[in-house]
Coordinates of C-alpha atoms in Angstrom, one line a residue:
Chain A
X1 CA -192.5 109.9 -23.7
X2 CA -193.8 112.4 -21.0
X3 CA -193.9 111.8 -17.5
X4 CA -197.5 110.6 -16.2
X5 CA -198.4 112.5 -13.1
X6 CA -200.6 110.9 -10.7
X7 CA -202.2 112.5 -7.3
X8 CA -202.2 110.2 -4.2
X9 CA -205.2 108.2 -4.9
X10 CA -204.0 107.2 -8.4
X11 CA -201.0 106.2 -6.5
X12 CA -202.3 104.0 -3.5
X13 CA -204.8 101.9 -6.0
X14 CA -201.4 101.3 -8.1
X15 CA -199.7 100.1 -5.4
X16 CA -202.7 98.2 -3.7
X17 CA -204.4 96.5 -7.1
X18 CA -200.7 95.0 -7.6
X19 CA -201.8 93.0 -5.0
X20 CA -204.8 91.8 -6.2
X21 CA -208.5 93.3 -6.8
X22 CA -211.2 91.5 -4.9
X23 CA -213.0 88.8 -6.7
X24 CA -216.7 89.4 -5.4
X25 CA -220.0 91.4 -7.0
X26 CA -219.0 94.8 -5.9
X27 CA -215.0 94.7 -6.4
X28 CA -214.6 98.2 -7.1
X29 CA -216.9 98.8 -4.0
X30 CA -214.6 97.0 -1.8
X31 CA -211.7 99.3 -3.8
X32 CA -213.1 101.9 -2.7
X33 CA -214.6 101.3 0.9
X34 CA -210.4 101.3 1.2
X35 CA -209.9 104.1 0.0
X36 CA -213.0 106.4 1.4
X37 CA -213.7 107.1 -2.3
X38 CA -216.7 105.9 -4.2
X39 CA -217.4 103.2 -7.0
X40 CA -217.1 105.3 -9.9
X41 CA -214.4 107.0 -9.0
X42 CA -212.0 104.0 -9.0
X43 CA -213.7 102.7 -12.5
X44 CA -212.7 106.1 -13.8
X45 CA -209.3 106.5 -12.2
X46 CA -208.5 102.7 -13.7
X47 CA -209.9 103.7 -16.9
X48 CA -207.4 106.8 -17.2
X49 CA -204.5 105.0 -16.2
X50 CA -204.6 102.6 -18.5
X51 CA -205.6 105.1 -21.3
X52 CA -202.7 106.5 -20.4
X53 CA -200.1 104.1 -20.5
X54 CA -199.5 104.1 -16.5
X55 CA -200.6 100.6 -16.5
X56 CA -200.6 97.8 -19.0
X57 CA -203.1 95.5 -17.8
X58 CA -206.1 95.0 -16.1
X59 CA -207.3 91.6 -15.0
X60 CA -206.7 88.8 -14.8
X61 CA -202.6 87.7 -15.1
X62 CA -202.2 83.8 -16.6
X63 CA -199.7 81.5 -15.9
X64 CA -199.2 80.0 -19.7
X65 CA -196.9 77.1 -18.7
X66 CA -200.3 75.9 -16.4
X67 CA -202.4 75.6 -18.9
X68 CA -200.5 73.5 -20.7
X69 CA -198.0 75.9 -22.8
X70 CA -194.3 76.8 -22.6
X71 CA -192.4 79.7 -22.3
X72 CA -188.4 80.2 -22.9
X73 CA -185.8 83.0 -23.6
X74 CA -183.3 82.8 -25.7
X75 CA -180.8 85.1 -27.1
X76 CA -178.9 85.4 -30.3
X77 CA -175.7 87.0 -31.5
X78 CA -176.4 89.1 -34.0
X79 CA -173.9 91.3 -36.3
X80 CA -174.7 94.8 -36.5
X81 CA -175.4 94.8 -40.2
X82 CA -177.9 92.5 -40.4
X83 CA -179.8 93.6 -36.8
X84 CA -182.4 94.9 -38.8
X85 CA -183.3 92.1 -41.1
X86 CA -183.1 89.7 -38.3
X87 CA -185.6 91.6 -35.6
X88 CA -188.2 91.0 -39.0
X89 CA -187.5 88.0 -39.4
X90 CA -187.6 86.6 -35.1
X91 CA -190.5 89.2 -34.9
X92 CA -192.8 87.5 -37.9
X93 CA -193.3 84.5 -35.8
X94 CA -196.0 84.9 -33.7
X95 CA -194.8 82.9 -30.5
X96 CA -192.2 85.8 -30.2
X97 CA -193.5 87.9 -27.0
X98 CA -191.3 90.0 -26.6
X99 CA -188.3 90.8 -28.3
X100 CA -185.2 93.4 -26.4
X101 CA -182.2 94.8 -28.0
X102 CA -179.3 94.3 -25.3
X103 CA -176.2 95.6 -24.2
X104 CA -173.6 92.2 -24.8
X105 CA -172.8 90.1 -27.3
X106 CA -175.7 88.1 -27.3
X107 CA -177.7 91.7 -28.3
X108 CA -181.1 90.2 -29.2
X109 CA -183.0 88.6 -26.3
X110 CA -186.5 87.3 -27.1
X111 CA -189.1 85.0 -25.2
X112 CA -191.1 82.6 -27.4
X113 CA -194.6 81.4 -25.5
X114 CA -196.0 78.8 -27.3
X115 CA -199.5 75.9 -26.4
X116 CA -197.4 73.3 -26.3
X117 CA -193.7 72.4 -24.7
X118 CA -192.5 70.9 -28.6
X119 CA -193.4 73.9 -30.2
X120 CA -190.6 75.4 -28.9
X121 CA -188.1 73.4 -30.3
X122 CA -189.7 73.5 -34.1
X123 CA -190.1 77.1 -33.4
X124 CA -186.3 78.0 -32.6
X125 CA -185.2 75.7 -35.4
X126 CA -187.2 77.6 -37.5
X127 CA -185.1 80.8 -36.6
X128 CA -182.1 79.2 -36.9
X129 CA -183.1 78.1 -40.2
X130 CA -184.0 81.5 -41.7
X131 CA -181.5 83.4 -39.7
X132 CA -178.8 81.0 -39.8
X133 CA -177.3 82.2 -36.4
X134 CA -177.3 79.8 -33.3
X135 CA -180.0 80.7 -30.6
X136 CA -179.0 80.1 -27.3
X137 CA -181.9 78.6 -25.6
X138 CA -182.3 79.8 -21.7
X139 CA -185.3 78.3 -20.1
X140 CA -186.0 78.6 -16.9
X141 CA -185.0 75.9 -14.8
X142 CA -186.1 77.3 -11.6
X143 CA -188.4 80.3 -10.4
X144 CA -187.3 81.9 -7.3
X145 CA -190.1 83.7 -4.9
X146 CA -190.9 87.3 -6.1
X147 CA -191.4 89.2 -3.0
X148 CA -192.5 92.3 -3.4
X149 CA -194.0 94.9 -6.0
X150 CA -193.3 98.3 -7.6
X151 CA -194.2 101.2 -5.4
X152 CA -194.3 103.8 -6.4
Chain B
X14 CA -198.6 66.0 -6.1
X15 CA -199.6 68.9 -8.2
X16 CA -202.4 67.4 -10.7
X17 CA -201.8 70.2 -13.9
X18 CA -198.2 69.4 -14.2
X19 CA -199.4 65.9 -14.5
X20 CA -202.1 66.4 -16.5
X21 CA -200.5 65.0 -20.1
X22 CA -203.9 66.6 -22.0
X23 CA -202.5 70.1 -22.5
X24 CA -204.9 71.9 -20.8
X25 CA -205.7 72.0 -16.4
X26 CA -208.1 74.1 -17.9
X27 CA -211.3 72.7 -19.1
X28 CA -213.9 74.4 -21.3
X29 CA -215.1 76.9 -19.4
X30 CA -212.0 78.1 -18.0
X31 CA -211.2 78.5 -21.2
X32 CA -214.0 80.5 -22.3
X33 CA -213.3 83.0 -19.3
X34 CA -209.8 82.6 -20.3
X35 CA -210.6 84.3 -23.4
X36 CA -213.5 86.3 -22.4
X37 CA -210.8 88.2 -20.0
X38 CA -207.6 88.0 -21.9
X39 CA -207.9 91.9 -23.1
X40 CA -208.4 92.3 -19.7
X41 CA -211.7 92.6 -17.2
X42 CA -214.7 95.0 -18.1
X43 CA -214.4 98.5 -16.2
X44 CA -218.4 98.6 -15.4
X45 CA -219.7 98.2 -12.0
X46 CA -220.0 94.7 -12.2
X47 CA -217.4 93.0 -14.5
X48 CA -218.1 89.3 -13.5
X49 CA -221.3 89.8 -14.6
X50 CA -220.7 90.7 -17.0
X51 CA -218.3 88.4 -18.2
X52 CA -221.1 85.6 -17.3
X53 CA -223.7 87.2 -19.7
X54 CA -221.1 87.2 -22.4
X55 CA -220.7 83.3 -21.7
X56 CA -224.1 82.8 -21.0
X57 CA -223.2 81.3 -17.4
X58 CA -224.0 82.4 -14.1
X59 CA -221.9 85.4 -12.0
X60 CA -221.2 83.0 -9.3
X61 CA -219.9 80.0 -11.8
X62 CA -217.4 83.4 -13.5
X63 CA -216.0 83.8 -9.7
X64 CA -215.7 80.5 -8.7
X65 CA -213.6 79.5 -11.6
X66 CA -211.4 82.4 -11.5
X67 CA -211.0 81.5 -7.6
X68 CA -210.2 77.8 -8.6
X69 CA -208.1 78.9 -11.3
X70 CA -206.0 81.1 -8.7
X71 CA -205.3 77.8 -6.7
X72 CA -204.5 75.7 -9.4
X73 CA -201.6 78.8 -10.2
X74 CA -203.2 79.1 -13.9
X75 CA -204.5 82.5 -12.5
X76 CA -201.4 83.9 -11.1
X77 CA -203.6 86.9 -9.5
X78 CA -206.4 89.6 -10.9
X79 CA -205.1 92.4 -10.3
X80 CA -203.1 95.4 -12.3
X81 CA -199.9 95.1 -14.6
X82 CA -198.2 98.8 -14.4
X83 CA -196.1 99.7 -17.3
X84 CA -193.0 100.5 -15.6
X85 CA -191.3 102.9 -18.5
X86 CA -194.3 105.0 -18.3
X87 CA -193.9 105.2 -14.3
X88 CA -190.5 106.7 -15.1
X89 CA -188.6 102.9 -14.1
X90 CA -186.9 103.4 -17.7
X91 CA -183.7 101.3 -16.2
X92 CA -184.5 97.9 -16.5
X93 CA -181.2 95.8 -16.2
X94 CA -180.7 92.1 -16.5
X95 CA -178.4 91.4 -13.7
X96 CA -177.0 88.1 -14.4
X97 CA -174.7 85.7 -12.0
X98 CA -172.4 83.0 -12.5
X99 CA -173.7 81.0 -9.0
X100 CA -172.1 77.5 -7.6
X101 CA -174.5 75.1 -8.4
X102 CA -174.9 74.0 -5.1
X103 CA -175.8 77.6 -3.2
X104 CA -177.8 79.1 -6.5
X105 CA -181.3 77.7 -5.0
X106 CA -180.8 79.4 -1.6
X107 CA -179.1 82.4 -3.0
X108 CA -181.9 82.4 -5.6
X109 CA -184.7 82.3 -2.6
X110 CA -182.7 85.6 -1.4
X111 CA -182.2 87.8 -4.5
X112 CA -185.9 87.2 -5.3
X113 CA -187.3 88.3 -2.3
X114 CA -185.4 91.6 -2.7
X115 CA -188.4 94.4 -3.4
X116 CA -186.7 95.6 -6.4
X117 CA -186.0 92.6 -8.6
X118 CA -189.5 92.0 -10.7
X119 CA -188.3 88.2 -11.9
X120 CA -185.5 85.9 -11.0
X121 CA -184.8 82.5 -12.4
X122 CA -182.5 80.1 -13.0
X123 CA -181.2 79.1 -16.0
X124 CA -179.0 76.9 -17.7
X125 CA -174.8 78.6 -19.2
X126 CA -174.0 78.9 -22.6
X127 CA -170.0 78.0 -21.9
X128 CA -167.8 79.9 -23.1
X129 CA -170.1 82.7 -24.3
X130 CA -172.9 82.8 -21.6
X131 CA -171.6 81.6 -18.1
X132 CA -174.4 82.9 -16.0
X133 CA -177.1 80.5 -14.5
X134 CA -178.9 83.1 -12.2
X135 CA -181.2 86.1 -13.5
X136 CA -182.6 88.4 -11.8
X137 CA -184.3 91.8 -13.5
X138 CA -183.6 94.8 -11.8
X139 CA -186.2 98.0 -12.3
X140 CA -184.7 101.4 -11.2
X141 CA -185.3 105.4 -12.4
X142 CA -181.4 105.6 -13.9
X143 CA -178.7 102.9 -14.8
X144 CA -176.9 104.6 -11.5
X145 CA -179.8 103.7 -9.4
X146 CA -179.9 99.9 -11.1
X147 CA -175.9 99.6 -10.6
X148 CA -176.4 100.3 -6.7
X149 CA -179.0 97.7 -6.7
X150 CA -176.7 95.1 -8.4
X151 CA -173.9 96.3 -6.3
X152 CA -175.9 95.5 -3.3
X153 CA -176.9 92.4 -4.6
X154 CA -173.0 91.3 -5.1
X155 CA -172.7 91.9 -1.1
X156 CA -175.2 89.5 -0.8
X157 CA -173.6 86.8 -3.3
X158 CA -170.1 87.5 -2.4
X159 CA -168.6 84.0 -1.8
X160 CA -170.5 82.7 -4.5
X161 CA -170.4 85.1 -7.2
X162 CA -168.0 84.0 -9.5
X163 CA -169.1 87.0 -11.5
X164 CA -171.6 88.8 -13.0
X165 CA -172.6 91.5 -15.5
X166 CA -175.8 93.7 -16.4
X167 CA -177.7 93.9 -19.6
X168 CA -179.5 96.6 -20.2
X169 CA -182.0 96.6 -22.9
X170 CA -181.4 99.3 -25.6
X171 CA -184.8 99.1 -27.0
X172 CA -188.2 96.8 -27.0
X173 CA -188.2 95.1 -30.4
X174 CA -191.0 93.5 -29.8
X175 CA -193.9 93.2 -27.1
X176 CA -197.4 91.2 -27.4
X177 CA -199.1 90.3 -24.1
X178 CA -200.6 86.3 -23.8
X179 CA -202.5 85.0 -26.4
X180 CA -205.0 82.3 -26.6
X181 CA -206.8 81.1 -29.5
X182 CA -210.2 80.5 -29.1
X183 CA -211.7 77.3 -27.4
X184 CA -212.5 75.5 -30.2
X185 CA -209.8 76.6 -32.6
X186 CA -207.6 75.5 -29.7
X187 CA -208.8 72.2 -30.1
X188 CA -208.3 71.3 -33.8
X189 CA -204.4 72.3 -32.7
X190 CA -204.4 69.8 -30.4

């Protein structure tokens, strides 16, 4: 993967649209009355960042477990030889998020989002099931204040 | 107090937020006017597309509008799971702190795993190089140091997996219901 390089306005709407962009008729007007730059010229710079790769989103960001669905992480313990098979079969069900390898013993950590808080359950007995390993279920029990964001 | 978490109907979100929901999961349209444009595409008005999202932004379905950087591709390829094994009774404050640090992205509690998993605080550390990340923690263990009863980082080797939100559509949403 090749470093992305950005010049300083790339960098300030990064570190400014973490924040928040405005939500009014001209947003990227008001972006860019902040920036002494015009309309089109933040479009484009968004455009090109997320073309390529430099951000992953653009938008609005949801809160799943608000709307009525649940979120957890869990881990498993998997044995080296059958890493592969497993990631196939955790990975096939399409409440899996996001799936890591990690550095422990528990070397699979995966988040499951599902629409409803029981879906969870049926969905990690279902892996348990086809993988026959335990999952260790983590959900959150308490989320503490995020402070700040990634400057870069 | 907070009527969502009450709400027993799934949702907090009625139709139309659900509609925008969807109209804007891929993200907002990069033209001049992207609410409008959402509100042609729902055949509502501009004003009705704002208000909403402004609504949906108090009621914390919206967490913010706004961008998502990718932080391998900024060069943060060091992302370690710092995990803690807190008292019980100081994690909440000592939570409050470690999340308020400017370089820890998400921090949570959750429950141990004894005898395997005896860590109940989380936070995710982003840095350039593992070095950098181990400073971080190591500055975070001055912070706990009464109360950590220890701790270890988890770096993740490789990304298995990685799907943003998804919603199904209004009214397929319902017949799940």
């Amino acid at each position: 993967m090749n470093d992305i390089t950005f010049d300083d306005l790339d960098r300030k709407i990064i570190n400014a649209l973490q924040g928040g962009f405005p939500v009014s008729d001209d947003p990227f007007g008001e972006v860019a009355s902040w920036f002494d730059t015009d309309r089109e010229n933040i479009i484009s710079r968004i455009k090109a960042l997320l073309d390529n790769g430099a951000l992953s989103r653009f938008g609005p960001l949801f809160n799943s477990e608000r709307m009525g669905g649940a979120v957890t992480l869990a881990a498993l313990k998997v044995p080296n030889d059958r890493f592969e098979e497993v990631t196939k079969l955790v990975n096939a069900h399409r409440e899996v998020a996001h799936n890591y390898a990690r550095t422990h013993e528990l070397n699979m950590w995966f988040v499951l989002a599902t629409e409803t808080p029981d879906q969870i359950a049926r969905v990690i007995e279902k892996i348990e099931a086809e993988t026959g390993l335990h999952v260790f279920n983590c959900p959150k029990e308490q989320e503490y204040f995020i402070g700040l964001r990634l400057e870069i | 107090m907070n009527p969502i978490a009450q709400s027993k109907n799934n949702e907090g979100a009625d139709e139309i937020d659900r509609q925008i929901i969807v109209a804007t999961q891929k993200g907002l349209p990069l033209v001049a006017e992207p609410y409008d444009e959402i509100a042609n595409q729902l055949g509502i008005s501009s004003a009705q597309v704002k208000d909403r999202i402004t609504a949906m932004q108090e009621r914390g379905i919206i967490r913010r509008v706004g961008i998502v950087p990718n932080h391998y591709r900024l060069g943060y390829v060091a992302n370690g799971m710092s995990v803690w094994d807190i008292d019980d009774d100081k994690i909440d404050e000592m939570g409050e702190r470690i999340g308020a640090l400017d370089y820890v992205t998400h921090c949570y509690k959750r429950p141990r795993h004894l005898p395997l998993w005896p860590y109940n605080l989380f936070a995710m550390v982003h840095a350039k190089t593992r070095q950098e990340v181990e400073d971080k923690v190591a500055a975070i263990a001055s912070i706990l140091a009464n109360v950590d009863r220890g701790h270890d980082i988890i770096y993740s080797t490789k990304i298995l997996k990685k799907t943003g939100l998804r919603l199904c559509s209004p009214k397929k949403a319902k017949n799940n219901v």
